[in-house]
PDB file of C-alpha atoms in Angstrom:
ATOM      1  CA  MET A 217      47.028 148.199 128.817  1.00 93.00           C
ATOM      2  CA  LYS A 218      43.889 150.181 129.915  1.00 95.00           C
ATOM      3  CA  VAL A 219      40.710 148.195 129.739  1.00 97.00           C
ATOM      4  CA  GLY A 220      37.008 148.911 129.924  1.00 97.00           C
ATOM      5  CA  LEU A 221      34.540 146.160 130.866  1.00 98.00           C
ATOM      6  CA  VAL A 222      30.750 146.130 130.277  1.00 98.00           C
ATOM      7  CA  ASP A 223      28.244 143.370 130.779  1.00 97.00           C
ATOM      8  CA  ASP A 224      24.581 143.766 132.082  1.00 96.00           C
ATOM      9  CA  HIS A 225      24.733 140.533 134.004  1.00 95.00           C
ATOM     10  CA  SER A 226      26.501 141.262 137.340  1.00 95.00           C
ATOM     11  CA  TYR A 227      27.947 137.708 137.731  1.00 96.00           C
ATOM     12  CA  ASP A 228      29.604 137.700 134.333  1.00 96.00           C
ATOM     13  CA  LEU A 229      30.952 141.307 134.896  1.00 97.00           C
ATOM     14  CA  GLU A 230      32.443 140.261 138.259  1.00 97.00           C
ATOM     15  CA  LYS A 231      34.118 137.299 136.484  1.00 96.00           C
ATOM     16  CA  LEU A 232      35.581 139.489 133.961  1.00 96.00           C
ATOM     17  CA  ARG A 233      36.970 141.800 136.736  1.00 96.00           C
ATOM     18  CA  ILE A 234      38.327 139.133 138.878  1.00 95.00           C
ATOM     19  CA  SER A 235      40.044 137.409 135.914  1.00 95.00           C
ATOM     20  CA  LEU A 236      41.818 140.514 134.977  1.00 96.00           C
ATOM     21  CA  GLU A 237      42.461 142.685 137.968  1.00 93.00           C
ATOM     22  CA  ARG A 238      45.562 140.934 139.109  1.00 89.00           C
ATOM     23  CA  GLU A 239      47.302 140.831 135.663  1.00 93.00           C
ATOM     24  CA  ASP A 240      50.373 143.076 135.881  1.00 90.00           C
ATOM     25  CA  ASP A 241      49.860 144.647 132.365  1.00 91.00           C
ATOM     26  CA  ILE A 242      46.206 145.332 132.796  1.00 95.00           C
ATOM     27  CA  ASP A 243      44.539 148.495 134.232  1.00 96.00           C
ATOM     28  CA  ILE A 244      40.872 148.373 134.502  1.00 97.00           C
ATOM     29  CA  LEU A 245      39.529 151.979 133.988  1.00 96.00           C
ATOM     30  CA  PHE A 246      35.930 151.092 134.334  1.00 97.00           C
ATOM     31  CA  SER A 247      33.725 148.031 134.930  1.00 97.00           C
ATOM     32  CA  THR A 248      29.970 148.644 134.430  1.00 97.00           C
ATOM     33  CA  SER A 249      26.690 146.887 133.827  1.00 97.00           C
ATOM     34  CA  SER A 250      25.417 149.874 132.035  1.00 96.00           C
ATOM     35  CA  ALA A 251      25.936 150.148 128.235  1.00 96.00           C
ATOM     36  CA  GLU A 252      25.157 153.828 128.394  1.00 96.00           C
ATOM     37  CA  GLU A 253      27.836 154.521 130.927  1.00 96.00           C
ATOM     38  CA  ALA A 254      30.319 152.536 128.987  1.00 96.00           C
ATOM     39  CA  TYR A 255      29.413 154.605 125.950  1.00 95.00           C
ATOM     40  CA  ASN A 256      30.254 157.834 127.790  1.00 95.00           C
ATOM     41  CA  GLU A 257      33.525 156.271 128.908  1.00 95.00           C
ATOM     42  CA  ILE A 258      34.363 155.292 125.378  1.00 94.00           C
ATOM     43  CA  LYS A 259      33.877 158.833 124.146  1.00 91.00           C
ATOM     44  CA  LYS A 260      36.780 159.937 126.411  1.00 89.00           C
ATOM     45  CA  ASN A 261      39.006 157.565 124.191  1.00 86.00           C
ATOM     46  CA  GLU A 262      41.125 156.713 127.260  1.00 91.00           C
ATOM     47  CA  ILE A 263      41.065 152.810 126.911  1.00 95.00           C
ATOM     48  CA  ASP A 264      42.965 150.625 124.683  1.00 94.00           C
ATOM     49  CA  LEU A 265      40.553 147.710 124.888  1.00 96.00           C
ATOM     50  CA  LEU A 266      36.847 147.195 125.403  1.00 97.00           C
ATOM     51  CA  ILE A 267      35.512 143.887 126.570  1.00 97.00           C
ATOM     52  CA  THR A 268      31.827 143.750 126.222  1.00 96.00           C
ATOM     53  CA  ASP A 269      28.669 141.489 126.105  1.00 95.00           C
ATOM     54  CA  ILE A 270      26.610 141.849 122.930  1.00 93.00           C
ATOM     55  CA  GLU A 271      23.020 141.676 123.940  1.00 92.00           C
ATOM     56  CA  MET A 272      22.202 144.365 126.445  1.00 94.00           C
ATOM     57  CA  PRO A 273      19.253 146.646 127.166  1.00 91.00           C
ATOM     58  CA  LYS A 274      19.160 150.017 125.218  1.00 89.00           C
ATOM     59  CA  LEU A 275      22.690 149.794 123.814  1.00 93.00           C
ATOM     60  CA  SER A 276      24.232 146.578 122.388  1.00 93.00           C
ATOM     61  CA  GLY A 277      27.860 145.694 122.255  1.00 94.00           C
ATOM     62  CA  TYR A 278      27.480 145.878 118.440  1.00 92.00           C
ATOM     63  CA  GLU A 279      26.520 149.548 118.760  1.00 94.00           C
ATOM     64  CA  LEU A 280      29.578 150.235 121.006  1.00 95.00           C
ATOM     65  CA  ALA A 281      31.823 148.582 118.543  1.00 93.00           C
ATOM     66  CA  ASP A 282      30.214 150.381 115.708  1.00 90.00           C
ATOM     67  CA  PHE A 283      30.731 153.681 117.424  1.00 91.00           C
ATOM     68  CA  ILE A 284      34.324 152.937 117.886  1.00 90.00           C
ATOM     69  CA  ASN A 285      34.600 152.197 114.111  1.00 83.00           C
ATOM     70  CA  ALA A 286      32.621 155.093 112.882  1.00 81.00           C
ATOM     71  CA  TYR A 287      34.810 157.633 114.709  1.00 81.00           C
ATOM     72  CA  ALA A 288      38.085 155.642 114.201  1.00 75.00           C
ATOM     73  CA  LEU A 289      38.867 155.514 117.933  1.00 85.00           C
ATOM     74  CA  ASP A 290      42.197 153.731 118.734  1.00 83.00           C
ATOM     75  CA  ILE A 291      40.309 151.008 120.841  1.00 92.00           C
ATOM     76  CA  GLN A 292      40.246 147.267 120.218  1.00 93.00           C
ATOM     77  CA  VAL A 293      37.192 145.255 121.053  1.00 95.00           C
ATOM     78  CA  ILE A 294      36.525 141.713 122.322  1.00 95.00           C
ATOM     79  CA  PHE A 295      33.066 140.524 122.559  1.00 94.00           C
ATOM     80  CA  VAL A 296      32.120 137.942 125.320  1.00 94.00           C
ATOM     81  CA  THR A 297      28.749 136.411 124.648  1.00 91.00           C
ATOM     82  CA  GLY A 298      26.659 133.516 125.206  1.00 88.00           C
ATOM     83  CA  HIS A 299      25.352 133.366 121.666  1.00 79.00           C
ATOM     84  CA  SER A 300      27.330 131.905 118.681  1.00 73.00           C
ATOM     85  CA  GLY A 301      24.953 133.394 116.105  1.00 72.00           C
ATOM     86  CA  PHE A 302      26.446 136.794 116.073  1.00 69.00           C
ATOM     87  CA  ALA A 303      29.930 135.841 115.093  1.00 68.00           C
ATOM     88  CA  VAL A 304      29.775 136.849 111.420  1.00 65.00           C
ATOM     89  CA  HIS A 305      28.446 140.186 112.148  1.00 71.00           C
ATOM     90  CA  ALA A 306      30.995 140.736 114.963  1.00 70.00           C
ATOM     91  CA  PHE A 307      33.964 140.191 112.611  1.00 67.00           C
ATOM     92  CA  GLU A 308      32.509 142.623 110.029  1.00 72.00           C
ATOM     93  CA  LEU A 309      33.165 145.156 112.861  1.00 80.00           C
ATOM     94  CA  ASN A 310      36.807 143.936 112.897  1.00 79.00           C
ATOM     95  CA  VAL A 311      36.700 142.960 116.591  1.00 88.00           C
ATOM     96  CA  LEU A 312      39.672 141.449 118.054  1.00 87.00           C
ATOM     97  CA  ASP A 313      38.200 138.272 119.373  1.00 89.00           C
ATOM     98  CA  TYR A 314      34.770 136.641 119.871  1.00 90.00           C
ATOM     99  CA  ILE A 315      34.630 134.656 123.110  1.00 92.00           C
ATOM    100  CA  MET A 316      31.813 132.283 124.135  1.00 92.00           C
ATOM    101  CA  LYS A 317      30.421 131.950 127.606  1.00 92.00           C
ATOM    102  CA  PRO A 318      31.263 130.048 129.684  1.00 93.00           C
ATOM    103  CA  TYR A 319      34.896 130.557 129.213  1.00 94.00           C
ATOM    104  CA  SER A 320      38.221 129.961 131.069  1.00 94.00           C
ATOM    105  CA  LYS A 321      40.521 132.597 132.251  1.00 94.00           C
ATOM    106  CA  GLU A 322      43.169 131.228 129.931  1.00 94.00           C
ATOM    107  CA  ARG A 323      40.762 131.592 126.948  1.00 94.00           C
ATOM    108  CA  LEU A 324      40.165 135.191 127.937  1.00 95.00           C
ATOM    109  CA  LEU A 325      43.963 135.943 128.300  1.00 94.00           C
ATOM    110  CA  LYS A 326      44.543 134.275 124.902  1.00 92.00           C
ATOM    111  CA  GLY A 327      42.185 136.899 123.373  1.00 91.00           C
ATOM    112  CA  ILE A 328      43.976 139.716 125.230  1.00 91.00           C
ATOM    113  CA  GLN A 329      47.306 138.226 123.886  1.00 90.00           C
ATOM    114  CA  ARG A 330      45.984 139.069 120.363  1.00 88.00           C
ATOM    115  CA  PHE A 331      45.935 142.770 121.426  1.00 88.00           C
ATOM    116  CA  HIS A 332      49.638 142.609 122.124  1.00 84.00           C
ATOM    117  CA  GLN A 333      50.440 140.773 118.876  1.00 81.00           C
ATOM    118  CA  LYS A 334      48.290 143.329 116.711  1.00 77.00           C
ATOM    119  CA  LYS A 335      49.862 146.351 118.545  1.00 75.00           C
ATOM    120  CA  GLN A 336      53.312 145.044 117.858  1.00 67.00           C
ATOM    121  CA  SER A 337      52.557 144.330 114.242  1.00 60.00           C
ATOM    122  CA  THR A 338      51.121 147.962 113.997  1.00 60.00           C
ATOM    123  CA  ASP A 339      54.153 149.375 115.679  1.00 54.00           C
ATOM    124  CA  THR A 340      56.388 147.733 113.026  1.00 57.00           C
ATOM    125  CA  ARG A 341      54.299 149.056 110.071  1.00 74.00           C
ATOM    126  CA  ASP A 342      54.607 152.487 111.704  1.00 83.00           C
ATOM    127  CA  LYS A 343      58.350 152.538 111.421  1.00 87.00           C
ATOM    128  CA  LEU A 344      60.691 153.146 108.584  1.00 90.00           C
ATOM    129  CA  ILE A 345      64.096 151.372 108.684  1.00 88.00           C
ATOM    130  CA  LEU A 346      66.629 153.585 107.019  1.00 90.00           C
ATOM    131  CA  LYS A 347      69.624 151.714 105.785  1.00 85.00           C
ATOM    132  CA  GLN A 348      73.001 153.531 106.169  1.00 81.00           C
ATOM    133  CA  LYS A 349      76.499 152.334 105.368  1.00 75.00           C
ATOM    134  CA  THR A 350      77.464 151.368 109.021  1.00 77.00           C
ATOM    135  CA  GLU A 351      74.065 151.328 110.737  1.00 83.00           C
ATOM    136  CA  MET A 352      70.283 151.245 110.440  1.00 85.00           C
ATOM    137  CA  GLN A 353      68.112 154.112 111.650  1.00 88.00           C
ATOM    138  CA  VAL A 354      64.584 153.578 112.691  1.00 89.00           C
ATOM    139  CA  LEU A 355      62.229 156.564 112.030  1.00 93.00           C
ATOM    140  CA  ASN A 356      58.594 156.988 112.994  1.00 90.00           C
ATOM    141  CA  LYS A 357      56.721 157.480 109.747  1.00 91.00           C
ATOM    142  CA  GLN A 358      54.428 159.944 111.295  1.00 88.00           C
ATOM    143  CA  ASP A 359      57.442 162.273 111.937  1.00 93.00           C
ATOM    144  CA  ILE A 360      58.561 162.356 108.337  1.00 95.00           C
ATOM    145  CA  ILE A 361      57.773 165.691 106.556  1.00 96.00           C
ATOM    146  CA  PHE A 362      59.271 164.860 103.130  1.00 98.00           C
ATOM    147  CA  ALA A 363      62.011 162.823 101.418  1.00 97.00           C
ATOM    148  CA  GLU A 364      64.383 164.226  98.756  1.00 98.00           C
ATOM    149  CA  ARG A 365      66.677 162.476  96.236  1.00 96.00           C
ATOM    150  CA  THR A 366      69.852 164.461  95.743  1.00 92.00           C
ATOM    151  CA  GLY A 367      72.703 162.735  93.697  1.00 90.00           C
ATOM    152  CA  ARG A 368      73.320 159.332  95.110  1.00 90.00           C
ATOM    153  CA  SER A 369      71.625 159.706  98.378  1.00 94.00           C
ATOM    154  CA  THR A 370      68.103 160.320  99.827  1.00 96.00           C
ATOM    155  CA  THR A 371      67.649 162.835 102.651  1.00 96.00           C
ATOM    156  CA  ILE A 372      64.588 162.412 104.943  1.00 97.00           C
ATOM    157  CA  ILE A 373      63.447 165.493 106.669  1.00 97.00           C
ATOM    158  CA  THR A 374      61.632 164.899 109.891  1.00 96.00           C
ATOM    159  CA  THR A 375      60.333 166.740 112.907  1.00 94.00           C
ATOM    160  CA  ASN A 376      63.479 165.471 114.710  1.00 92.00           C
ATOM    161  CA  GLY A 377      66.130 166.336 112.208  1.00 93.00           C
ATOM    162  CA  GLU A 378      67.440 164.990 108.962  1.00 95.00           C
ATOM    163  CA  PHE A 379      68.761 161.523 107.951  1.00 94.00           C
ATOM    164  CA  SER A 380      70.487 160.324 104.829  1.00 93.00           C
ATOM    165  CA  THR A 381      70.353 156.898 103.212  1.00 94.00           C
ATOM    166  CA  TYR A 382      71.743 155.324 100.063  1.00 92.00           C
ATOM    167  CA  GLN A 383      68.360 153.835  99.466  1.00 93.00           C
ATOM    168  CA  SER A 384      66.495 155.191  96.389  1.00 94.00           C
ATOM    169  CA  LEU A 385      63.415 157.226  96.513  1.00 95.00           C
ATOM    170  CA  ASN A 386      61.605 154.308  94.801  1.00 94.00           C
ATOM    171  CA  GLU A 387      62.580 152.061  97.691  1.00 93.00           C
ATOM    172  CA  ILE A 388      61.461 154.611 100.191  1.00 94.00           C
ATOM    173  CA  GLU A 389      58.154 155.082  98.450  1.00 93.00           C
ATOM    174  CA  LYS A 390      57.419 151.300  98.726  1.00 90.00           C
ATOM    175  CA  GLU A 391      57.486 151.805 102.448  1.00 89.00           C
ATOM    176  CA  LEU A 392      55.527 155.067 102.666  1.00 90.00           C
ATOM    177  CA  THR A 393      52.252 153.731 101.251  1.00 82.00           C
ATOM    178  CA  ALA A 394      49.970 155.549 103.605  1.00 75.00           C
ATOM    179  CA  SER A 395      47.462 157.892 101.929  1.00 71.00           C
ATOM    180  CA  HIS A 396      49.121 161.093 103.510  1.00 83.00           C
ATOM    181  CA  PHE A 397      52.302 160.356 101.606  1.00 91.00           C
ATOM    182  CA  LEU A 398      52.517 161.553  97.964  1.00 93.00           C
ATOM    183  CA  ARG A 399      55.208 161.294  95.288  1.00 95.00           C
ATOM    184  CA  SER A 400      54.953 164.914  94.406  1.00 96.00           C
ATOM    185  CA  HIS A 401      57.919 164.985  92.051  1.00 96.00           C
ATOM    186  CA  ARG A 402      60.402 162.692  90.724  1.00 95.00           C
ATOM    187  CA  ALA A 403      62.749 163.782  93.409  1.00 96.00           C
ATOM    188  CA  PHE A 404      60.346 164.236  96.305  1.00 97.00           C
ATOM    189  CA  ILE A 405      57.913 162.333  98.515  1.00 97.00           C
ATOM    190  CA  ILE A 406      55.852 164.642 100.793  1.00 96.00           C
ATOM    191  CA  ASN A 407      53.716 164.150 103.850  1.00 93.00           C
ATOM    192  CA  ILE A 408      50.534 166.210 103.109  1.00 90.00           C
ATOM    193  CA  SER A 409      49.752 166.389 106.786  1.00 85.00           C
ATOM    194  CA  TYR A 410      52.603 168.906 107.226  1.00 91.00           C
ATOM    195  CA  ILE A 411      51.799 171.219 104.130  1.00 92.00           C
ATOM    196  CA  GLN A 412      51.547 174.855 104.890  1.00 90.00           C
ATOM    197  CA  ASN A 413      51.349 176.546 101.457  1.00 92.00           C
ATOM    198  CA  PHE A 414      52.470 176.416  97.940  1.00 93.00           C
ATOM    199  CA  SER A 415      54.032 178.942  95.706  1.00 93.00           C
ATOM    200  CA  LEU A 416      55.089 179.061  91.867  1.00 90.00           C
ATOM    201  CA  TYR A 417      58.589 177.744  91.415  1.00 87.00           C
ATOM    202  CA  THR A 418      60.212 180.400  89.271  1.00 79.00           C
ATOM    203  CA  LYS A 419      62.893 178.102  87.891  1.00 79.00           C
ATOM    204  CA  HIS A 420      60.220 175.793  86.387  1.00 74.00           C
ATOM    205  CA  LYS A 421      56.853 176.957  85.252  1.00 74.00           C
ATOM    206  CA  HIS A 422      55.257 173.439  85.686  1.00 86.00           C
ATOM    207  CA  SER A 423      56.303 172.996  89.283  1.00 92.00           C
ATOM    208  CA  TYR A 424      55.569 174.643  92.776  1.00 95.00           C
ATOM    209  CA  SER A 425      57.448 174.999  95.887  1.00 95.00           C
ATOM    210  CA  VAL A 426      55.923 173.273  98.821  1.00 96.00           C
ATOM    211  CA  MET A 427      56.281 174.969 102.325  1.00 96.00           C
ATOM    212  CA  PHE A 428      55.789 172.870 105.438  1.00 95.00           C
ATOM    213  CA  GLN A 429      55.143 173.086 109.171  1.00 90.00           C
ATOM    214  CA  SER A 430      58.132 172.239 111.537  1.00 91.00           C
ATOM    215  CA  THR A 431      60.834 172.936 108.856  1.00 95.00           C
ATOM    216  CA  GLU A 432      62.073 175.829 106.851  1.00 95.00           C
ATOM    217  CA  LYS A 433      63.194 173.442 104.025  1.00 96.00           C
ATOM    218  CA  THR A 434      60.955 173.096 100.979  1.00 96.00           C
ATOM    219  CA  ALA A 435      60.015 170.568  98.463  1.00 97.00           C
ATOM    220  CA  LEU A 436      58.661 170.551  94.897  1.00 96.00           C
ATOM    221  CA  ILE A 437      55.331 169.411  93.419  1.00 96.00           C
ATOM    222  CA  THR A 438      54.409 169.227  89.738  1.00 95.00           C
ATOM    223  CA  LYS A 439      51.386 171.119  88.553  1.00 93.00           C
ATOM    224  CA  THR A 440      49.755 167.837  87.644  1.00 93.00           C
ATOM    225  CA  ASN A 441      50.191 166.485  91.111  1.00 92.00           C
ATOM    226  CA  LEU A 442      49.137 169.669  92.687  1.00 92.00           C
ATOM    227  CA  ASP A 443      45.899 169.425  90.774  1.00 89.00           C
ATOM    228  CA  ILE A 444      45.391 165.884  92.034  1.00 84.00           C
ATOM    229  CA  LEU A 445      46.181 166.929  95.621  1.00 85.00           C
ATOM    230  CA  GLN A 446      43.693 169.762  95.404  1.00 79.00           C
ATOM    231  CA  LYS A 447      41.080 167.609  94.012  1.00 76.00           C
ATOM    232  CA  GLU A 448      41.468 164.768  96.428  1.00 70.00           C
ATOM    233  CA  TYR A 449      42.482 166.347  99.681  1.00 64.00           C
ATOM    234  CA  PHE A 450      41.634 170.044  99.677  1.00 57.00           C
TER     235      PHE A 450
END
């Protein structure tokens, strides 16, 4: 885990650093008393976790956390502060933990453990477990280009190949709830992130063929769903 530390009080910053530097799974990328320096480091988006004081000159910990939220950076935040009155506002920013000074090393590590728990939970949500007759296949949802129902099986086209399952398209759809997945047709679910272009499907005047990046295979989208897609995404 790559961590950044920021506290304008040198003693508190040193306590943070000493508490964490010997932990096997923690790599401290920066440790600074300057919130402005921390801001410049955050923009690089190279850390996994920011541990920061709240009240600091020029830039506050709130502003650092708000920047992370506003730009959807994949960085979790733990506030370490001597003031309890900021807690409500802190959790509006979806921070991982709010730790009051003075604190023990055990309390700090407990907060960091929440990072591991949240990441594990996120990793699980990002996987699709595909049930097959004799085994289960685990796919990364971000790699799925589209899913097609043909006969009694469903085929999942991914950037890494094709996979079949006896699960219905309705079952698969319940797992693919992210906004970039669309039930484009009764027989297809598509990942709009991979769409390359559309063309009129000559066999059915109310449908279009969908061409994708990373595969030569095509899917179908109804005219109604294409209108919705163009209105909401393009």
